[in-house]
Amino acid sequence: MVTSEFKLFKLMLVSMWMAISLSGPVHAFDIKSDVSKESGPFDLFKFGFKAYKNGQKEEAVEAYKYAAEKGHTGSRWALANMYADGDGVTQDDFEAFKIYSEIAQQGVEPGSEDTGFFVNALLALANYYKHGIAGSPVKIDLTQARQLYFQVASTFGVPEAQFQLAQMMLAGEGGNASPQQAKKWLNQARKSGHPGAMAVFGNILFDEGQTARGLALMTAALDRCKPKDCSWMEALQEQAFSVANEADRRTAVSLSHAIASGSD
């Protein structure tokens, strides 16, 4: 299953969907409805989205499949997400992997409206290569995962990719360990407000002797963390807080407010 780390990024693409007009009733997907399998790919996509929003997920899947067969990237992406999440269909990571792979192999023209779908597909594939898919031909391939994260981090500047790439560089996964390069990527991601990057970058600075600043970043990260990540970030912050002196603690609290407001 694609982890929830990528679901926030998906929201960016969902906002593109929201630009589509949702007015009008959703009819059953059959030859008598406003949209049929012979309709154009965008009309099918639009129908599928409206059906999905109204809880008619079987109709959405059918419409997306027809649109995908006609080469519509957004419909392929929507189908892949549904298979990855088990949303309206039986959960099937390998099926999702195959569809994401089609999107990645298709590529994208610079400035294309499909760029977001393409980037999300690369992130999902990186995640699958990092963890593998049990019972499928997709095995753990850390080198491939690292290369994909690097592509998204460097070409598209996505903070989640920068964070994941940095984590692999710190651990020496998929290539040589590179702490200095990891710090560069973490710093870029934390400037974009990525809480995980804030916490890890802050912990590194703390260990290097930048006590107050490091503690401030870890503290600021706690204000932005997602529930599933708060526990490990809190553990880092509490450990650092317990060994910092009172002066550094006070400075860190003040700095954390500046970081949280985006002025640092």
PDB file of C-alpha atoms in Angstrom:
ATOM      1  CA  MET A   1       0.000   0.000   0.000  1.00  0.00           C
ATOM      2  CA  VAL A   2       1.239   3.503  -0.755  1.00  0.00           C
ATOM      3  CA  THR A   3       1.966   5.056   2.613  1.00  0.00           C
ATOM      4  CA  SER A   4       0.160   8.106   3.894  1.00  0.00           C
ATOM      5  CA  GLU A   5       3.352  10.107   3.394  1.00  0.00           C
ATOM      6  CA  PHE A   6       2.211  10.623  -0.176  1.00  0.00           C
ATOM      7  CA  LYS A   7      -1.423  11.383   0.546  1.00  0.00           C
ATOM      8  CA  LEU A   8      -0.715  15.018   1.350  1.00  0.00           C
ATOM      9  CA  PHE A   9       0.976  15.336  -2.019  1.00  0.00           C
ATOM     10  CA  LYS A  10      -2.077  13.768  -3.615  1.00  0.00           C
ATOM     11  CA  LEU A  11      -4.156  16.585  -2.173  1.00  0.00           C
ATOM     12  CA  MET A  12      -2.326  18.976  -4.460  1.00  0.00           C
ATOM     13  CA  LEU A  13      -3.609  17.005  -7.418  1.00  0.00           C
ATOM     14  CA  VAL A  14      -7.084  16.714  -5.972  1.00  0.00           C
ATOM     15  CA  SER A  15      -7.212  20.507  -5.958  1.00  0.00           C
ATOM     16  CA  MET A  16      -6.808  20.329  -9.729  1.00  0.00           C
ATOM     17  CA  TRP A  17      -9.851  18.117  -9.853  1.00  0.00           C
ATOM     18  CA  MET A  18     -11.850  20.637  -7.874  1.00  0.00           C
ATOM     19  CA  ALA A  19     -11.557  23.025 -10.809  1.00  0.00           C
ATOM     20  CA  ILE A  20     -13.761  20.633 -12.762  1.00  0.00           C
ATOM     21  CA  SER A  21     -17.417  21.591 -12.714  1.00  0.00           C
ATOM     22  CA  LEU A  22     -19.344  19.296 -10.411  1.00  0.00           C
ATOM     23  CA  SER A  23     -22.797  20.639 -11.181  1.00  0.00           C
ATOM     24  CA  GLY A  24     -25.533  18.351 -12.388  1.00  0.00           C
ATOM     25  CA  PRO A  25     -26.668  14.888 -11.325  1.00  0.00           C
ATOM     26  CA  VAL A  26     -24.589  11.742 -11.744  1.00  0.00           C
ATOM     27  CA  HIS A  27     -26.375   9.165 -13.856  1.00  0.00           C
ATOM     28  CA  ALA A  28     -25.758   5.431 -13.906  1.00  0.00           C
ATOM     29  CA  PHE A  29     -22.873   4.574 -16.210  1.00  0.00           C
ATOM     30  CA  ASP A  30     -24.618   2.963 -19.165  1.00  0.00           C
ATOM     31  CA  ILE A  31     -25.446   3.665 -22.763  1.00  0.00           C
ATOM     32  CA  LYS A  32     -28.510   5.678 -21.744  1.00  0.00           C
ATOM     33  CA  SER A  33     -26.600   8.125 -19.593  1.00  0.00           C
ATOM     34  CA  ASP A  34     -24.999  11.415 -20.586  1.00  0.00           C
ATOM     35  CA  VAL A  35     -21.636   9.633 -20.833  1.00  0.00           C
ATOM     36  CA  SER A  36     -20.877   6.260 -22.401  1.00  0.00           C
ATOM     37  CA  LYS A  37     -17.731   4.262 -23.069  1.00  0.00           C
ATOM     38  CA  GLU A  38     -17.569   5.925 -26.475  1.00  0.00           C
ATOM     39  CA  SER A  39     -17.318   9.409 -24.921  1.00  0.00           C
ATOM     40  CA  GLY A  40     -14.106  11.389 -24.975  1.00  0.00           C
ATOM     41  CA  PRO A  41     -11.479  10.697 -22.305  1.00  0.00           C
ATOM     42  CA  PHE A  42     -11.942  13.992 -20.484  1.00  0.00           C
ATOM     43  CA  ASP A  43     -15.721  13.569 -20.321  1.00  0.00           C
ATOM     44  CA  LEU A  44     -15.213  10.082 -18.909  1.00  0.00           C
ATOM     45  CA  PHE A  45     -12.712  11.418 -16.392  1.00  0.00           C
ATOM     46  CA  LYS A  46     -15.099  14.175 -15.359  1.00  0.00           C
ATOM     47  CA  PHE A  47     -17.941  11.681 -15.008  1.00  0.00           C
ATOM     48  CA  GLY A  48     -15.721   9.352 -12.980  1.00  0.00           C
ATOM     49  CA  PHE A  49     -14.740  12.112 -10.608  1.00  0.00           C
ATOM     50  CA  LYS A  50     -18.333  13.212 -10.029  1.00  0.00           C
ATOM     51  CA  ALA A  51     -19.382   9.599  -9.481  1.00  0.00           C
ATOM     52  CA  TYR A  52     -16.555   9.091  -7.014  1.00  0.00           C
ATOM     53  CA  LYS A  53     -17.473  12.206  -5.051  1.00  0.00           C
ATOM     54  CA  ASN A  54     -21.036  10.923  -4.804  1.00  0.00           C
ATOM     55  CA  GLY A  55     -19.929   7.537  -3.493  1.00  0.00           C
ATOM     56  CA  GLN A  56     -20.643   5.692  -6.734  1.00  0.00           C
ATOM     57  CA  LYS A  57     -17.220   4.114  -6.875  1.00  0.00           C
ATOM     58  CA  GLU A  58     -18.038   1.211  -9.188  1.00  0.00           C
ATOM     59  CA  GLU A  59     -19.216   3.691 -11.804  1.00  0.00           C
ATOM     60  CA  ALA A  60     -16.107   5.799 -11.177  1.00  0.00           C
ATOM     61  CA  VAL A  61     -13.795   2.833 -11.715  1.00  0.00           C
ATOM     62  CA  GLU A  62     -15.564   1.892 -14.943  1.00  0.00           C
ATOM     63  CA  ALA A  63     -15.360   5.431 -16.294  1.00  0.00           C
ATOM     64  CA  TYR A  64     -11.699   5.779 -15.297  1.00  0.00           C
ATOM     65  CA  LYS A  65     -10.859   2.486 -17.003  1.00  0.00           C
ATOM     66  CA  TYR A  66     -12.416   3.580 -20.287  1.00  0.00           C
ATOM     67  CA  ALA A  67     -10.674   6.961 -20.078  1.00  0.00           C
ATOM     68  CA  ALA A  68      -7.363   5.292 -19.203  1.00  0.00           C
ATOM     69  CA  GLU A  69      -7.666   3.036 -22.244  1.00  0.00           C
ATOM     70  CA  LYS A  70      -7.920   6.229 -24.283  1.00  0.00           C
ATOM     71  CA  GLY A  71      -4.678   7.523 -22.798  1.00  0.00           C
ATOM     72  CA  HIS A  72      -6.014   9.901 -20.141  1.00  0.00           C
ATOM     73  CA  THR A  73      -3.248  10.291 -17.538  1.00  0.00           C
ATOM     74  CA  GLY A  74      -5.445  11.657 -14.763  1.00  0.00           C
ATOM     75  CA  SER A  75      -7.733   8.640 -15.019  1.00  0.00           C
ATOM     76  CA  ARG A  76      -4.781   6.267 -14.853  1.00  0.00           C
ATOM     77  CA  TRP A  77      -3.580   8.086 -11.761  1.00  0.00           C
ATOM     78  CA  ALA A  78      -7.015   7.923 -10.139  1.00  0.00           C
ATOM     79  CA  LEU A  79      -7.250   4.188 -10.827  1.00  0.00           C
ATOM     80  CA  ALA A  80      -3.781   3.550  -9.422  1.00  0.00           C
ATOM     81  CA  ASN A  81      -4.657   5.395  -6.228  1.00  0.00           C
ATOM     82  CA  MET A  82      -7.861   3.396  -5.819  1.00  0.00           C
ATOM     83  CA  TYR A  83      -5.985   0.104  -6.190  1.00  0.00           C
ATOM     84  CA  ALA A  84      -3.215   1.278  -3.858  1.00  0.00           C
ATOM     85  CA  ASP A  85      -5.669   2.309  -1.160  1.00  0.00           C
ATOM     86  CA  GLY A  86      -8.282  -0.407  -1.691  1.00  0.00           C
ATOM     87  CA  ASP A  87     -10.751   2.395  -2.341  1.00  0.00           C
ATOM     88  CA  GLY A  88     -13.811   1.109  -4.204  1.00  0.00           C
ATOM     89  CA  VAL A  89     -11.846  -1.913  -5.472  1.00  0.00           C
ATOM     90  CA  THR A  90      -9.964  -4.808  -3.912  1.00  0.00           C
ATOM     91  CA  GLN A  91      -6.657  -3.471  -2.661  1.00  0.00           C
ATOM     92  CA  ASP A  92      -3.919  -4.499  -5.116  1.00  0.00           C
ATOM     93  CA  ASP A  93      -0.508  -2.855  -4.852  1.00  0.00           C
ATOM     94  CA  PHE A  94       0.900  -4.701  -7.834  1.00  0.00           C
ATOM     95  CA  GLU A  95      -1.920  -3.455 -10.054  1.00  0.00           C
ATOM     96  CA  ALA A  96      -1.301   0.068  -8.748  1.00  0.00           C
ATOM     97  CA  PHE A  97       2.421  -0.371  -9.415  1.00  0.00           C
ATOM     98  CA  LYS A  98       1.756  -1.350 -13.038  1.00  0.00           C
ATOM     99  CA  ILE A  99      -0.434   1.688 -13.640  1.00  0.00           C
ATOM    100  CA  TYR A 100       1.988   4.090 -11.967  1.00  0.00           C
ATOM    101  CA  SER A 101       4.710   2.548 -14.152  1.00  0.00           C
ATOM    102  CA  GLU A 102       2.671   3.290 -17.288  1.00  0.00           C
ATOM    103  CA  ILE A 103       2.394   6.930 -16.241  1.00  0.00           C
ATOM    104  CA  ALA A 104       6.132   7.123 -15.532  1.00  0.00           C
ATOM    105  CA  GLN A 105       7.066   5.488 -18.843  1.00  0.00           C
ATOM    106  CA  GLN A 106       4.775   7.852 -20.710  1.00  0.00           C
ATOM    107  CA  GLY A 107       6.768  10.812 -19.413  1.00  0.00           C
ATOM    108  CA  VAL A 108       5.580  14.389 -19.414  1.00  0.00           C
ATOM    109  CA  GLU A 109       6.153  17.477 -21.505  1.00  0.00           C
ATOM    110  CA  PRO A 110       7.572  20.519 -19.663  1.00  0.00           C
ATOM    111  CA  GLY A 111       4.725  22.605 -18.298  1.00  0.00           C
ATOM    112  CA  SER A 112       2.135  19.921 -19.029  1.00  0.00           C
ATOM    113  CA  GLU A 113      -1.020  19.788 -16.921  1.00  0.00           C
ATOM    114  CA  ASP A 114      -0.133  16.120 -16.335  1.00  0.00           C
ATOM    115  CA  THR A 115       3.059  17.002 -14.449  1.00  0.00           C
ATOM    116  CA  GLY A 116       1.501  16.489 -11.025  1.00  0.00           C
ATOM    117  CA  PHE A 117       0.244  13.022 -11.966  1.00  0.00           C
ATOM    118  CA  PHE A 118       3.670  12.112 -13.332  1.00  0.00           C
ATOM    119  CA  VAL A 119       5.489  13.288 -10.203  1.00  0.00           C
ATOM    120  CA  ASN A 120       3.076  11.472  -7.911  1.00  0.00           C
ATOM    121  CA  ALA A 121       3.565   8.276  -9.920  1.00  0.00           C
ATOM    122  CA  LEU A 122       7.342   8.527  -9.522  1.00  0.00           C
ATOM    123  CA  LEU A 123       6.968   9.011  -5.763  1.00  0.00           C
ATOM    124  CA  ALA A 124       4.665   6.016  -5.488  1.00  0.00           C
ATOM    125  CA  LEU A 125       7.081   3.862  -7.495  1.00  0.00           C
ATOM    126  CA  ALA A 126       9.981   4.957  -5.287  1.00  0.00           C
ATOM    127  CA  ASN A 127       7.990   3.920  -2.241  1.00  0.00           C
ATOM    128  CA  TYR A 128       7.211   0.528  -3.764  1.00  0.00           C
ATOM    129  CA  TYR A 129      10.847  -0.062  -4.664  1.00  0.00           C
ATOM    130  CA  LYS A 130      11.910   0.957  -1.169  1.00  0.00           C
ATOM    131  CA  HIS A 131       9.583  -1.528   0.534  1.00  0.00           C
ATOM    132  CA  GLY A 132       8.796  -4.089  -2.174  1.00  0.00           C
ATOM    133  CA  ILE A 133       5.390  -5.676  -2.791  1.00  0.00           C
ATOM    134  CA  ALA A 134       4.859  -9.015  -1.077  1.00  0.00           C
ATOM    135  CA  GLY A 135       3.786 -11.852  -3.363  1.00  0.00           C
ATOM    136  CA  SER A 136       4.659  -9.962  -6.528  1.00  0.00           C
ATOM    137  CA  PRO A 137       7.652  -9.594  -8.870  1.00  0.00           C
ATOM    138  CA  VAL A 138       8.381  -6.187  -7.289  1.00  0.00           C
ATOM    139  CA  LYS A 139      11.220  -6.725  -4.847  1.00  0.00           C
ATOM    140  CA  ILE A 140      13.056  -4.218  -2.686  1.00  0.00           C
ATOM    141  CA  ASP A 141      15.406  -2.180  -4.890  1.00  0.00           C
ATOM    142  CA  LEU A 142      16.952   0.600  -2.829  1.00  0.00           C
ATOM    143  CA  THR A 143      19.114   1.830  -5.704  1.00  0.00           C
ATOM    144  CA  GLN A 144      16.069   2.361  -7.901  1.00  0.00           C
ATOM    145  CA  ALA A 145      14.159   3.991  -5.036  1.00  0.00           C
ATOM    146  CA  ARG A 146      16.996   6.413  -4.377  1.00  0.00           C
ATOM    147  CA  GLN A 147      17.299   7.310  -8.050  1.00  0.00           C
ATOM    148  CA  LEU A 148      13.586   8.054  -8.293  1.00  0.00           C
ATOM    149  CA  TYR A 149      13.612  10.193  -5.157  1.00  0.00           C
ATOM    150  CA  PHE A 150      16.608  12.076  -6.569  1.00  0.00           C
ATOM    151  CA  GLN A 151      14.786  12.680  -9.855  1.00  0.00           C
ATOM    152  CA  VAL A 152      11.725  14.131  -8.124  1.00  0.00           C
ATOM    153  CA  ALA A 153      13.785  16.072  -5.566  1.00  0.00           C
ATOM    154  CA  SER A 154      16.118  17.669  -8.087  1.00  0.00           C
ATOM    155  CA  THR A 155      13.846  18.159 -11.104  1.00  0.00           C
ATOM    156  CA  PHE A 156      10.575  19.038  -9.381  1.00  0.00           C
ATOM    157  CA  GLY A 157      11.699  20.217  -5.934  1.00  0.00           C
ATOM    158  CA  VAL A 158       9.121  18.151  -4.032  1.00  0.00           C
ATOM    159  CA  PRO A 159       9.862  18.346  -0.264  1.00  0.00           C
ATOM    160  CA  GLU A 160       8.732  14.765   0.447  1.00  0.00           C
ATOM    161  CA  ALA A 161      11.162  13.432  -2.166  1.00  0.00           C
ATOM    162  CA  GLN A 162      13.942  15.608  -0.748  1.00  0.00           C
ATOM    163  CA  PHE A 163      13.242  14.242   2.733  1.00  0.00           C
ATOM    164  CA  GLN A 164      13.128  10.609   1.612  1.00  0.00           C
ATOM    165  CA  LEU A 165      16.318  11.039  -0.441  1.00  0.00           C
ATOM    166  CA  ALA A 166      18.095  12.583   2.534  1.00  0.00           C
ATOM    167  CA  GLN A 167      17.035   9.726   4.796  1.00  0.00           C
ATOM    168  CA  MET A 168      18.471   7.205   2.346  1.00  0.00           C
ATOM    169  CA  MET A 169      21.696   9.211   2.061  1.00  0.00           C
ATOM    170  CA  LEU A 170      22.089   9.335   5.830  1.00  0.00           C
ATOM    171  CA  ALA A 171      21.562   5.573   6.102  1.00  0.00           C
ATOM    172  CA  GLY A 172      23.667   4.713   3.057  1.00  0.00           C
ATOM    173  CA  GLU A 173      20.660   3.020   1.423  1.00  0.00           C
ATOM    174  CA  GLY A 174      20.786   2.524  -2.333  1.00  0.00           C
ATOM    175  CA  GLY A 175      24.247   4.066  -2.531  1.00  0.00           C
ATOM    176  CA  ASN A 176      27.022   5.531  -0.456  1.00  0.00           C
ATOM    177  CA  ALA A 177      26.256   7.409   2.739  1.00  0.00           C
ATOM    178  CA  SER A 178      26.492  11.153   2.129  1.00  0.00           C
ATOM    179  CA  PRO A 179      25.750  13.182   5.272  1.00  0.00           C
ATOM    180  CA  GLN A 180      26.615  16.553   3.736  1.00  0.00           C
ATOM    181  CA  GLN A 181      24.388  16.008   0.713  1.00  0.00           C
ATOM    182  CA  ALA A 182      21.675  14.745   3.028  1.00  0.00           C
ATOM    183  CA  LYS A 183      21.889  17.962   5.046  1.00  0.00           C
ATOM    184  CA  LYS A 184      21.481  19.973   1.845  1.00  0.00           C
ATOM    185  CA  TRP A 185      18.284  18.147   0.914  1.00  0.00           C
ATOM    186  CA  LEU A 186      16.931  18.277   4.456  1.00  0.00           C
ATOM    187  CA  ASN A 187      17.544  22.007   4.603  1.00  0.00           C
ATOM    188  CA  GLN A 188      15.674  22.536   1.332  1.00  0.00           C
ATOM    189  CA  ALA A 189      12.743  20.418   2.477  1.00  0.00           C
ATOM    190  CA  ARG A 190      12.508  22.065   5.891  1.00  0.00           C
ATOM    191  CA  LYS A 191      12.462  25.514   4.258  1.00  0.00           C
ATOM    192  CA  SER A 192       9.301  24.341   2.493  1.00  0.00           C
ATOM    193  CA  GLY A 193       7.816  23.456   5.873  1.00  0.00           C
ATOM    194  CA  HIS A 194       8.313  19.685   5.784  1.00  0.00           C
ATOM    195  CA  PRO A 195       8.044  18.643   9.465  1.00  0.00           C
ATOM    196  CA  GLY A 196      10.081  15.444   9.144  1.00  0.00           C
ATOM    197  CA  ALA A 197      12.926  17.345   7.502  1.00  0.00           C
ATOM    198  CA  MET A 198      12.748  19.987  10.252  1.00  0.00           C
ATOM    199  CA  ALA A 199      13.054  17.332  12.938  1.00  0.00           C
ATOM    200  CA  VAL A 200      15.911  15.382  11.359  1.00  0.00           C
ATOM    201  CA  PHE A 201      17.819  18.485  10.257  1.00  0.00           C
ATOM    202  CA  GLY A 202      17.385  19.956  13.730  1.00  0.00           C
ATOM    203  CA  ASN A 203      18.671  16.780  15.330  1.00  0.00           C
ATOM    204  CA  ILE A 204      21.768  16.866  13.130  1.00  0.00           C
ATOM    205  CA  LEU A 205      22.452  20.515  14.011  1.00  0.00           C
ATOM    206  CA  PHE A 206      21.961  19.710  17.701  1.00  0.00           C
ATOM    207  CA  ASP A 207      24.492  16.876  17.534  1.00  0.00           C
ATOM    208  CA  GLU A 208      26.927  19.195  15.731  1.00  0.00           C
ATOM    209  CA  GLY A 209      26.794  21.661  18.597  1.00  0.00           C
ATOM    210  CA  GLN A 210      24.191  24.126  17.307  1.00  0.00           C
ATOM    211  CA  THR A 211      22.131  23.321  20.362  1.00  0.00           C
ATOM    212  CA  ALA A 212      19.556  26.110  20.423  1.00  0.00           C
ATOM    213  CA  ARG A 213      18.895  26.164  16.681  1.00  0.00           C
ATOM    214  CA  GLY A 214      18.677  22.411  16.444  1.00  0.00           C
ATOM    215  CA  LEU A 215      16.264  22.223  19.365  1.00  0.00           C
ATOM    216  CA  ALA A 216      14.209  25.055  17.868  1.00  0.00           C
ATOM    217  CA  LEU A 217      13.745  23.165  14.584  1.00  0.00           C
ATOM    218  CA  MET A 218      12.728  19.996  16.407  1.00  0.00           C
ATOM    219  CA  THR A 219      10.259  21.993  18.497  1.00  0.00           C
ATOM    220  CA  ALA A 220       8.775  23.729  15.442  1.00  0.00           C
ATOM    221  CA  ALA A 221       8.378  20.355  13.723  1.00  0.00           C
ATOM    222  CA  LEU A 222       6.047  19.184  16.503  1.00  0.00           C
ATOM    223  CA  ASP A 223       3.580  21.944  15.599  1.00  0.00           C
ATOM    224  CA  ARG A 224       3.292  20.573  12.042  1.00  0.00           C
ATOM    225  CA  CYS A 225       3.685  16.824  12.398  1.00  0.00           C
ATOM    226  CA  LYS A 226       1.102  14.355  11.167  1.00  0.00           C
ATOM    227  CA  PRO A 227      -0.276  12.090  13.918  1.00  0.00           C
ATOM    228  CA  LYS A 228       1.596   9.021  12.698  1.00  0.00           C
ATOM    229  CA  ASP A 229       4.927  10.878  12.792  1.00  0.00           C
ATOM    230  CA  CYS A 230       4.543  12.891  15.983  1.00  0.00           C
ATOM    231  CA  SER A 231       5.825  10.143  18.280  1.00  0.00           C
ATOM    232  CA  TRP A 232       9.289   9.799  16.748  1.00  0.00           C
ATOM    233  CA  MET A 233       9.653  13.570  16.372  1.00  0.00           C
ATOM    234  CA  GLU A 234       8.604  14.068  19.972  1.00  0.00           C
ATOM    235  CA  ALA A 235      11.166  11.474  21.106  1.00  0.00           C
ATOM    236  CA  LEU A 236      13.947  13.369  19.298  1.00  0.00           C
ATOM    237  CA  GLN A 237      12.848  16.706  20.740  1.00  0.00           C
ATOM    238  CA  GLU A 238      12.453  15.425  24.292  1.00  0.00           C
ATOM    239  CA  GLN A 239      15.885  13.774  24.254  1.00  0.00           C
ATOM    240  CA  ALA A 240      17.502  16.997  23.060  1.00  0.00           C
ATOM    241  CA  PHE A 241      15.495  19.119  25.490  1.00  0.00           C
ATOM    242  CA  SER A 242      16.567  16.943  28.425  1.00  0.00           C
ATOM    243  CA  VAL A 243      20.284  17.551  27.845  1.00  0.00           C
ATOM    244  CA  ALA A 244      20.123  21.225  26.781  1.00  0.00           C
ATOM    245  CA  ASN A 245      20.844  23.902  29.365  1.00  0.00           C
ATOM    246  CA  GLU A 246      18.203  26.406  30.418  1.00  0.00           C
ATOM    247  CA  ALA A 247      19.599  29.234  28.284  1.00  0.00           C
ATOM    248  CA  ASP A 248      19.524  27.119  25.131  1.00  0.00           C
ATOM    249  CA  ARG A 249      16.008  25.957  25.943  1.00  0.00           C
ATOM    250  CA  ARG A 250      14.743  29.522  26.211  1.00  0.00           C
ATOM    251  CA  THR A 251      16.495  30.544  23.003  1.00  0.00           C
ATOM    252  CA  ALA A 252      15.103  27.502  21.228  1.00  0.00           C
ATOM    253  CA  VAL A 253      11.535  28.308  22.240  1.00  0.00           C
ATOM    254  CA  SER A 254      11.912  31.836  20.896  1.00  0.00           C
ATOM    255  CA  LEU A 255      13.495  30.624  17.651  1.00  0.00           C
ATOM    256  CA  SER A 256      10.816  27.979  17.175  1.00  0.00           C
ATOM    257  CA  HIS A 257       8.145  30.686  17.036  1.00  0.00           C
ATOM    258  CA  ALA A 258      10.080  32.452  14.276  1.00  0.00           C
ATOM    259  CA  ILE A 259      10.474  29.192  12.360  1.00  0.00           C
ATOM    260  CA  ALA A 260       6.786  28.367  12.743  1.00  0.00           C
ATOM    261  CA  SER A 261       5.820  31.765  11.389  1.00  0.00           C
ATOM    262  CA  GLY A 262       8.127  31.313   8.399  1.00  0.00           C
ATOM    263  CA  SER A 263      10.403  34.190   9.295  1.00  0.00           C
ATOM    264  CA  ASP A 264      13.435  31.956   9.780  1.00  0.00           C
TER     265      ASP A 264
END
